[in-house]
Amino acid sequence: MIYMETDVTKSPDISKVVEKKHLNKWVAFSMDYKKVLAFGDKLADVDKKIGDQKAVFAKILPDVFFAPSTFNL
């Protein structure tokens, strides 16, 4: 298991590297989150694609929107 010292109060800005093709996929990021190393439907497949490279894995989910309502109970 690898432990990293990181500021967990801040989320990394991945908006510059994540594209529509990554939605609902597992993504392997470089340790600085500046590059997508590989992506795919299954985490195990993505792990195989990157080999021995160090990476951070995440499932990229689509944004969820909601609209306020004036519905009264």
N, CA, C and O atoms as a printed pandas DataFrame, in Angstrom:
     atom_number atom_name residue_name chain_id  residue_number  x_coord  y_coord  z_coord
0              1         N          MET        A               1    0.841   -1.173    0.000
1              2        CA          MET        A               1    0.000    0.000    0.000
2              3         C          MET        A               1    0.889    1.240    0.000
3              4         O          MET        A               1    1.900    1.290    0.701
4              5         N          ILE        A               2    0.507    2.229   -0.785
5              6        CA          ILE        A               2    1.270    3.468   -0.878
6              7         C          ILE        A               2    0.529    4.565   -0.126
7              8         O          ILE        A               2   -0.670    4.762   -0.321
8              9         N          TYR        A               3    1.243    5.268    0.725
9             10        CA          TYR        A               3    0.669    6.392    1.438
10            11         C          TYR        A               3    1.290    7.672    0.908
11            12         O          TYR        A               3    2.498    7.748    0.683
12            13         N          MET        A               4    0.451    8.670    0.713
13            14        CA          MET        A               4    0.955    9.954    0.215
14            15         C          MET        A               4    0.644   11.028    1.226
15            16         O          MET        A               4   -0.405   11.011    1.871
16            17         N          GLU        A               5    1.560   11.958    1.358
17            18        CA          GLU        A               5    1.262   13.132    2.148
18            19         C          GLU        A               5    0.623   14.129    1.207
19            20         O          GLU        A               5    1.252   14.596    0.257
20            21         N          THR        A               6   -0.616   14.448    1.472
21            22        CA          THR        A               6   -1.349   15.346    0.594
22            23         C          THR        A               6   -2.340   16.140    1.409
23            24         O          THR        A               6   -2.757   15.714    2.486
24            25         N          ASP        A               7   -2.712   17.277    0.902
25            26        CA          ASP        A               7   -3.698   18.118    1.559
26            27         C          ASP        A               7   -5.077   17.616    1.156
27            28         O          ASP        A               7   -5.546   17.890    0.052
28            29         N          VAL        A               8   -5.718   16.886    2.048
29            30        CA          VAL        A               8   -7.004   16.288    1.722
30            31         C          VAL        A               8   -8.155   17.280    1.802
31            32         O          VAL        A               8   -9.295   16.933    1.494
32            33         N          THR        A               9   -7.868   18.507    2.209
33            34        CA          THR        A               9   -8.934   19.506    2.264
34            35         C          THR        A               9   -9.179   20.151    0.910
35            36         O          THR        A               9  -10.188   20.832    0.725
36            37         N          LYS        A              10   -8.281   19.951   -0.034
37            38        CA          LYS        A              10   -8.428   20.518   -1.374
38            39         C          LYS        A              10   -8.543   19.399   -2.396
39            40         O          LYS        A              10   -7.756   18.452   -2.386
40            41         N          SER        A              11   -9.517   19.512   -3.267
41            42        CA          SER        A              11   -9.635   18.551   -4.354
42            43         C          SER        A              11   -8.756   19.004   -5.500
43            44         O          SER        A              11   -8.662   20.202   -5.769
44            45         N          PRO        A              12   -8.113   18.077   -6.179
45            46        CA          PRO        A              12   -7.286   18.474   -7.330
46            47         C          PRO        A              12   -8.174   18.964   -8.467
47            48         O          PRO        A              12   -9.292   18.479   -8.639
48            49         N          ASP        A              13   -7.682   19.919   -9.239
49            50        CA          ASP        A              13   -8.421   20.438  -10.390
50            51         C          ASP        A              13   -8.113   19.554  -11.601
51            52         O          ASP        A              13   -7.047   19.662  -12.207
52            53         N          ILE        A              14   -9.057   18.685  -11.938
53            54        CA          ILE        A              14   -8.861   17.782  -13.069
54            55         C          ILE        A              14   -9.622   18.256  -14.309
55            56         O          ILE        A              14   -9.662   17.564  -15.326
56            57         N          SER        A              15  -10.219   19.434  -14.214
57            58        CA          SER        A              15  -11.064   19.933  -15.304
58            59         C          SER        A              15  -10.296   20.138  -16.612
59            60         O          SER        A              15  -10.900   20.115  -17.684
60            61         N          LYS        A              16   -9.003   20.335  -16.545
61            62        CA          LYS        A              16   -8.216   20.571  -17.760
62            63         C          LYS        A              16   -7.812   19.287  -18.469
63            64         O          LYS        A              16   -7.385   19.327  -19.623
64            65         N          VAL        A              17   -7.940   18.141  -17.789
65            66        CA          VAL        A              17   -7.524   16.881  -18.411
66            67         C          VAL        A              17   -8.669   15.908  -18.657
67            68         O          VAL        A              17   -8.542   15.002  -19.480
68            69         N          VAL        A              18   -9.784   16.084  -17.955
69            70        CA          VAL        A              18  -10.914   15.176  -18.126
70            71         C          VAL        A              18  -11.774   15.635  -19.298
71            72         O          VAL        A              18  -12.114   16.813  -19.405
72            73         N          GLU        A              19  -12.121   14.698  -20.174
73            74        CA          GLU        A              19  -12.939   14.983  -21.347
74            75         C          GLU        A              19  -14.216   14.145  -21.289
75            76         O          GLU        A              19  -14.359   13.271  -20.434
76            77         N          LYS        A              20  -15.141   14.424  -22.209
77            78        CA          LYS        A              20  -16.406   13.680  -22.245
78            79         C          LYS        A              20  -16.183   12.181  -22.383
79            80         O          LYS        A              20  -16.948   11.389  -21.832
80            81         N          LYS        A              21  -15.157   11.787  -23.103
81            82        CA          LYS        A              21  -14.897   10.357  -23.304
82            83         C          LYS        A              21  -14.536    9.641  -22.002
83            84         O          LYS        A              21  -14.556    8.412  -21.954
84            85         N          HIS        A              22  -14.210   10.383  -20.956
85            86        CA          HIS        A              22  -13.851    9.796  -19.662
86            87         C          HIS        A              22  -15.058    9.587  -18.746
87            88         O          HIS        A              22  -14.939    8.918  -17.719
88            89         N          LEU        A              23  -16.223   10.152  -19.103
89            90        CA          LEU        A              23  -17.400   10.039  -18.247
90            91         C          LEU        A              23  -17.806    8.577  -18.055
91            92         O          LEU        A              23  -17.827    7.788  -19.001
92            93         N          ASN        A              24  -18.123    8.246  -16.822
93            94        CA          ASN        A              24  -18.511    6.887  -16.427
94            95         C          ASN        A              24  -17.407    5.865  -16.656
95            96         O          ASN        A              24  -17.688    4.677  -16.810
96            97         N          LYS        A              25  -16.169    6.306  -16.681
97            98        CA          LYS        A              25  -15.018    5.421  -16.866
98            99         C          LYS        A              25  -14.090    5.535  -15.664
99           100         O          LYS        A              25  -14.129    6.515  -14.919
100          101         N          TRP        A              26  -13.259    4.519  -15.493
101          102        CA          TRP        A              26  -12.164    4.583  -14.535
102          103         C          TRP        A              26  -10.994    5.269  -15.216
103          104         O          TRP        A              26  -10.672    4.965  -16.365
104          105         N          VAL        A              27  -10.362    6.187  -14.514
105          106        CA          VAL        A              27   -9.248    6.954  -15.070
106          107         C          VAL        A              27   -8.039    6.826  -14.156
107          108         O          VAL        A              27   -8.156    6.890  -12.932
108          109         N          ALA        A              28   -6.878    6.643  -14.772
109          110        CA          ALA        A              28   -5.614    6.655  -14.038
110          111         C          ALA        A              28   -4.932    7.987  -14.340
111          112         O          ALA        A              28   -4.585    8.275  -15.485
112          113         N          PHE        A              29   -4.747    8.790  -13.303
113          114        CA          PHE        A              29   -4.089   10.088  -13.434
114          115         C          PHE        A              29   -2.627    9.972  -13.031
115          116         O          PHE        A              29   -2.266    9.110  -12.230
116          117         N          SER        A              30   -1.791   10.834  -13.582
117          118        CA          SER        A              30   -0.429   10.963  -13.081
118          119         C          SER        A              30   -0.520   11.446  -11.640
119          120         O          SER        A              30   -1.552   11.981  -11.232
120          121         N          MET        A              31    0.521   11.269  -10.881
121          122        CA          MET        A              31    0.489   11.611   -9.460
122          123         C          MET        A              31    0.211   13.092   -9.213
123          124         O          MET        A              31   -0.267   13.452   -8.137
124          125         N          ASP        A              32    0.498   13.952  -10.181
125          126        CA          ASP        A              32    0.214   15.384  -10.032
126          127         C          ASP        A              32   -1.129   15.785  -10.657
127          128         O          ASP        A              32   -1.473   16.966  -10.701
128          129         N          TYR        A              33   -1.868   14.806  -11.132
129          130        CA          TYR        A              33   -3.197   15.001  -11.745
130          131         C          TYR        A              33   -3.159   15.851  -13.030
131          132         O          TYR        A              33   -4.188   16.391  -13.437
132          133         N          LYS        A              34   -2.014   15.970  -13.653
133          134        CA          LYS        A              34   -1.911   16.805  -14.855
134          135         C          LYS        A              34   -2.059   16.023  -16.149
135          136         O          LYS        A              34   -2.173   16.620  -17.220
136          137         N          LYS        A              35   -2.059   14.663  -16.066
137          138        CA          LYS        A              35   -2.182   13.816  -17.257
138          139         C          LYS        A              35   -3.072   12.624  -16.977
139          140         O          LYS        A              35   -3.069   12.070  -15.878
140          141         N          VAL        A              36   -3.834   12.237  -17.988
141          142        CA          VAL        A              36   -4.563   10.971  -17.935
142          143         C          VAL        A              36   -3.640    9.924  -18.540
143          144         O          VAL        A              36   -3.234   10.040  -19.696
144          145         N          LEU        A              37   -3.316    8.918  -17.770
145          146        CA          LEU        A              37   -2.416    7.867  -18.248
146          147         C          LEU        A              37   -3.173    6.789  -19.006
147          148         O          LEU        A              37   -2.674    6.238  -19.988
148          149         N          ALA        A              38   -4.390    6.490  -18.540
149          150        CA          ALA        A              38   -5.218    5.466  -19.185
150          151         C          ALA        A              38   -6.631    5.591  -18.629
151          152         O          ALA        A              38   -6.854    6.179  -17.571
152          153         N          PHE        A              39   -7.586    5.017  -19.378
153          154        CA          PHE        A              39   -8.955    4.976  -18.879
154          155         C          PHE        A              39   -9.668    3.788  -19.482
155          156         O          PHE        A              39   -9.255    3.260  -20.515
156          157         N          GLY        A              40  -10.755    3.364  -18.824
157          158        CA          GLY        A              40  -11.512    2.228  -19.315
158          159         C          GLY        A              40  -12.713    1.935  -18.434
159          160         O          GLY        A              40  -12.955    2.612  -17.435
160          161         N          ASP        A              41  -13.459    0.913  -18.825
161          162        CA          ASP        A              41  -14.674    0.551  -18.104
162          163         C          ASP        A              41  -14.403   -0.144  -16.771
163          164         O          ASP        A              41  -15.189   -0.015  -15.832
164          165         N          LYS        A              42  -13.305   -0.874  -16.687
165          166        CA          LYS        A              42  -13.000   -1.632  -15.476
166          167         C          LYS        A              42  -11.672   -1.165  -14.879
167          168         O          LYS        A              42  -10.693   -0.942  -15.590
168          169         N          LEU        A              43  -11.670   -1.026  -13.563
169          170        CA          LEU        A              43  -10.465   -0.594  -12.857
170          171         C          LEU        A              43   -9.300   -1.539  -13.130
171          172         O          LEU        A              43   -8.173   -1.088  -13.341
172          173         N          ALA        A              44   -9.558   -2.824  -13.128
173          174        CA          ALA        A              44   -8.491   -3.804  -13.358
174          175         C          ALA        A              44   -7.853   -3.629  -14.737
175          176         O          ALA        A              44   -6.640   -3.779  -14.888
176          177         N          ASP        A              45   -8.673   -3.310  -15.740
177          178        CA          ASP        A              45   -8.145   -3.098  -17.095
178          179         C          ASP        A              45   -7.257   -1.856  -17.159
179          180         O          ASP        A              45   -6.211   -1.858  -17.807
180          181         N          VAL        A              46   -7.690   -0.803  -16.479
181          182        CA          VAL        A              46   -6.905    0.444  -16.463
182          183         C          VAL        A              46   -5.585    0.204  -15.742
183          184         O          VAL        A              46   -4.540    0.691  -16.173
184          185         N          ASP        A              47   -5.631   -0.536  -14.658
185          186        CA          ASP        A              47   -4.415   -0.858  -13.910
186          187         C          ASP        A              47   -3.434   -1.627  -14.785
187          188         O          ASP        A              47   -2.232   -1.366  -14.741
188          189         N          LYS        A              48   -3.926   -2.564  -15.572
189          190        CA          LYS        A              48   -3.060   -3.326  -16.482
190          191         C          LYS        A              48   -2.440   -2.420  -17.541
191          192         O          LYS        A              48   -1.274   -2.588  -17.900
192          193         N          LYS        A              49   -3.221   -1.456  -18.042
193          194        CA          LYS        A              49   -2.736   -0.559  -19.099
194          195         C          LYS        A              49   -1.548    0.284  -18.651
195          196         O          LYS        A              49   -0.652    0.568  -19.446
196          197         N          ILE        A              50   -1.535    0.685  -17.385
197          198        CA          ILE        A              50   -0.451    1.572  -16.939
198          199         C          ILE        A              50    0.785    0.818  -16.466
199          200         O          ILE        A              50    1.843    1.415  -16.268
200          201         N          GLY        A              51    0.653   -0.478  -16.287
201          202        CA          GLY        A              51    1.815   -1.278  -15.882
202          203         C          GLY        A              51    2.344   -0.882  -14.519
203          204         O          GLY        A              51    1.592   -0.833  -13.546
204          205         N          ASP        A              52    3.636   -0.600  -14.447
205          206        CA          ASP        A              52    4.283   -0.277  -13.169
206          207         C          ASP        A              52    4.281    1.211  -12.843
207          208         O          ASP        A              52    4.858    1.613  -11.833
208          209         N          GLN        A              53    3.651    2.035  -13.667
209          210        CA          GLN        A              53    3.609    3.468  -13.390
210          211         C          GLN        A              53    2.803    3.747  -12.120
211          212         O          GLN        A              53    1.813    3.070  -11.844
212          213         N          LYS        A              54    3.228    4.726  -11.370
213          214        CA          LYS        A              54    2.446    5.166  -10.222
214          215         C          LYS        A              54    1.290    6.010  -10.743
215          216         O          LYS        A              54    1.455    6.792  -11.679
216          217         N          ALA        A              55    0.112    5.847  -10.128
217          218        CA          ALA        A              55   -1.057    6.564  -10.613
218          219         C          ALA        A              55   -2.066    6.759   -9.494
219          220         O          ALA        A              55   -2.018    6.102   -8.454
220          221         N          VAL        A              56   -2.969    7.677   -9.742
221          222        CA          VAL        A              56   -4.117    7.897   -8.869
222          223         C          VAL        A              56   -5.343    7.503   -9.685
223          224         O          VAL        A              56   -5.524    7.979  -10.806
224          225         N          PHE        A              57   -6.181    6.639   -9.130
225          226        CA          PHE        A              57   -7.356    6.141   -9.850
226          227         C          PHE        A              57   -8.618    6.835   -9.359
227          228         O          PHE        A              57   -8.772    7.120   -8.171
228          229         N          ALA        A              58   -9.512    7.098  -10.296
229          230        CA          ALA        A              58  -10.808    7.691   -9.945
230          231         C          ALA        A              58  -11.845    7.284  -10.976
231          232         O          ALA        A              58  -11.533    7.108  -12.154
232          233         N          LYS        A              59  -13.066    7.138  -10.525
233          234        CA          LYS        A              59  -14.196    6.910  -11.438
234          235         C          LYS        A              59  -14.776    8.294  -11.721
235          236         O          LYS        A              59  -15.125    9.025  -10.795
236          237         N          ILE        A              60  -14.877    8.647  -12.989
237          238        CA          ILE        A              60  -15.371    9.966  -13.375
238          239         C          ILE        A              60  -16.876    9.881  -13.593
239          240         O          ILE        A              60  -17.352    9.240  -14.529
240          241         N          LEU        A              61  -17.600   10.535  -12.717
241          242        CA          LEU        A              61  -19.051   10.529  -12.791
242          243         C          LEU        A              61  -19.552   11.823  -13.418
243          244         O          LEU        A              61  -18.919   12.869  -13.269
244          245         N          PRO        A              62  -20.679   11.763  -14.115
245          246        CA          PRO        A              62  -21.226   12.993  -14.709
246          247         C          PRO        A              62  -21.753   13.907  -13.610
247          248         O          PRO        A              62  -22.106   13.454  -12.521
248          249         N          ASP        A              63  -21.800   15.196  -13.913
249          250        CA          ASP        A              63  -22.381   16.150  -12.968
250          251         C          ASP        A              63  -23.853   15.836  -12.785
251          252         O          ASP        A              63  -24.540   15.424  -13.719
252          253         N          VAL        A              64  -24.312   16.035  -11.592
253          254        CA          VAL        A              64  -25.725   15.828  -11.298
254          255         C          VAL        A              64  -26.332   17.193  -11.011
255          256         O          VAL        A              64  -25.860   17.930  -10.146
256          257         N          PHE        A              65  -27.370   17.512  -11.739
257          258        CA          PHE        A              65  -28.013   18.808  -11.575
258          259         C          PHE        A              65  -29.386   18.631  -10.966
259          260         O          PHE        A              65  -30.003   17.573  -11.092
260          261         N          PHE        A              66  -29.854   19.659  -10.315
261          262        CA          PHE        A              66  -31.219   19.652   -9.817
262          263         C          PHE        A              66  -31.799   21.040   -9.986
263          264         O          PHE        A              66  -31.067   22.029  -10.039
264          265         N          ALA        A              67  -33.091   21.105  -10.068
265          266        CA          ALA        A              67  -33.770   22.391  -10.198
266          267         C          ALA        A              67  -34.626   22.606   -8.966
267          268         O          ALA        A              67  -35.390   21.723   -8.575
268          269         N          PRO        A              68  -34.503   23.769   -8.355
269          270        CA          PRO        A              68  -35.343   24.054   -7.193
270          271         C          PRO        A              68  -36.815   24.049   -7.609
271          272         O          PRO        A              68  -37.152   24.332   -8.759
272          273         N          SER        A              69  -37.664   23.727   -6.670
273          274        CA          SER        A              69  -39.068   23.633   -6.964
274          275         C          SER        A              69  -39.872   24.432   -5.939
275          276         O          SER        A              69  -39.417   24.660   -4.818
276          277         N          THR        A              70  -41.044   24.843   -6.330
277          278        CA          THR        A              70  -41.942   25.521   -5.394
278          279         C          THR        A              70  -43.024   24.571   -4.924
279          280         O          THR        A              70  -44.095   24.994   -4.489
280          281         N          PHE        A              71  -42.739   23.297   -5.013
281          282        CA          PHE        A              71  -43.686   22.266   -4.636
282          283         C          PHE        A              71  -44.011   22.397   -3.142
283          284         O          PHE        A              71  -43.105   22.447   -2.310
284          285         N          ASN        A              72  -45.278   22.450   -2.813
285          286        CA          ASN        A              72  -45.719   22.539   -1.415
286          287         C          ASN        A              72  -46.362   21.239   -0.991
287          288         O          ASN        A              72  -47.135   20.646   -1.743
288          289         N          LEU        A              73  -46.049   20.798    0.204
289          290        CA          LEU        A              73  -46.668   19.582    0.749
290          291         C          LEU        A              73  -47.985   19.908    1.414
291          292         O          LEU        A              73  -48.653   19.014    1.931
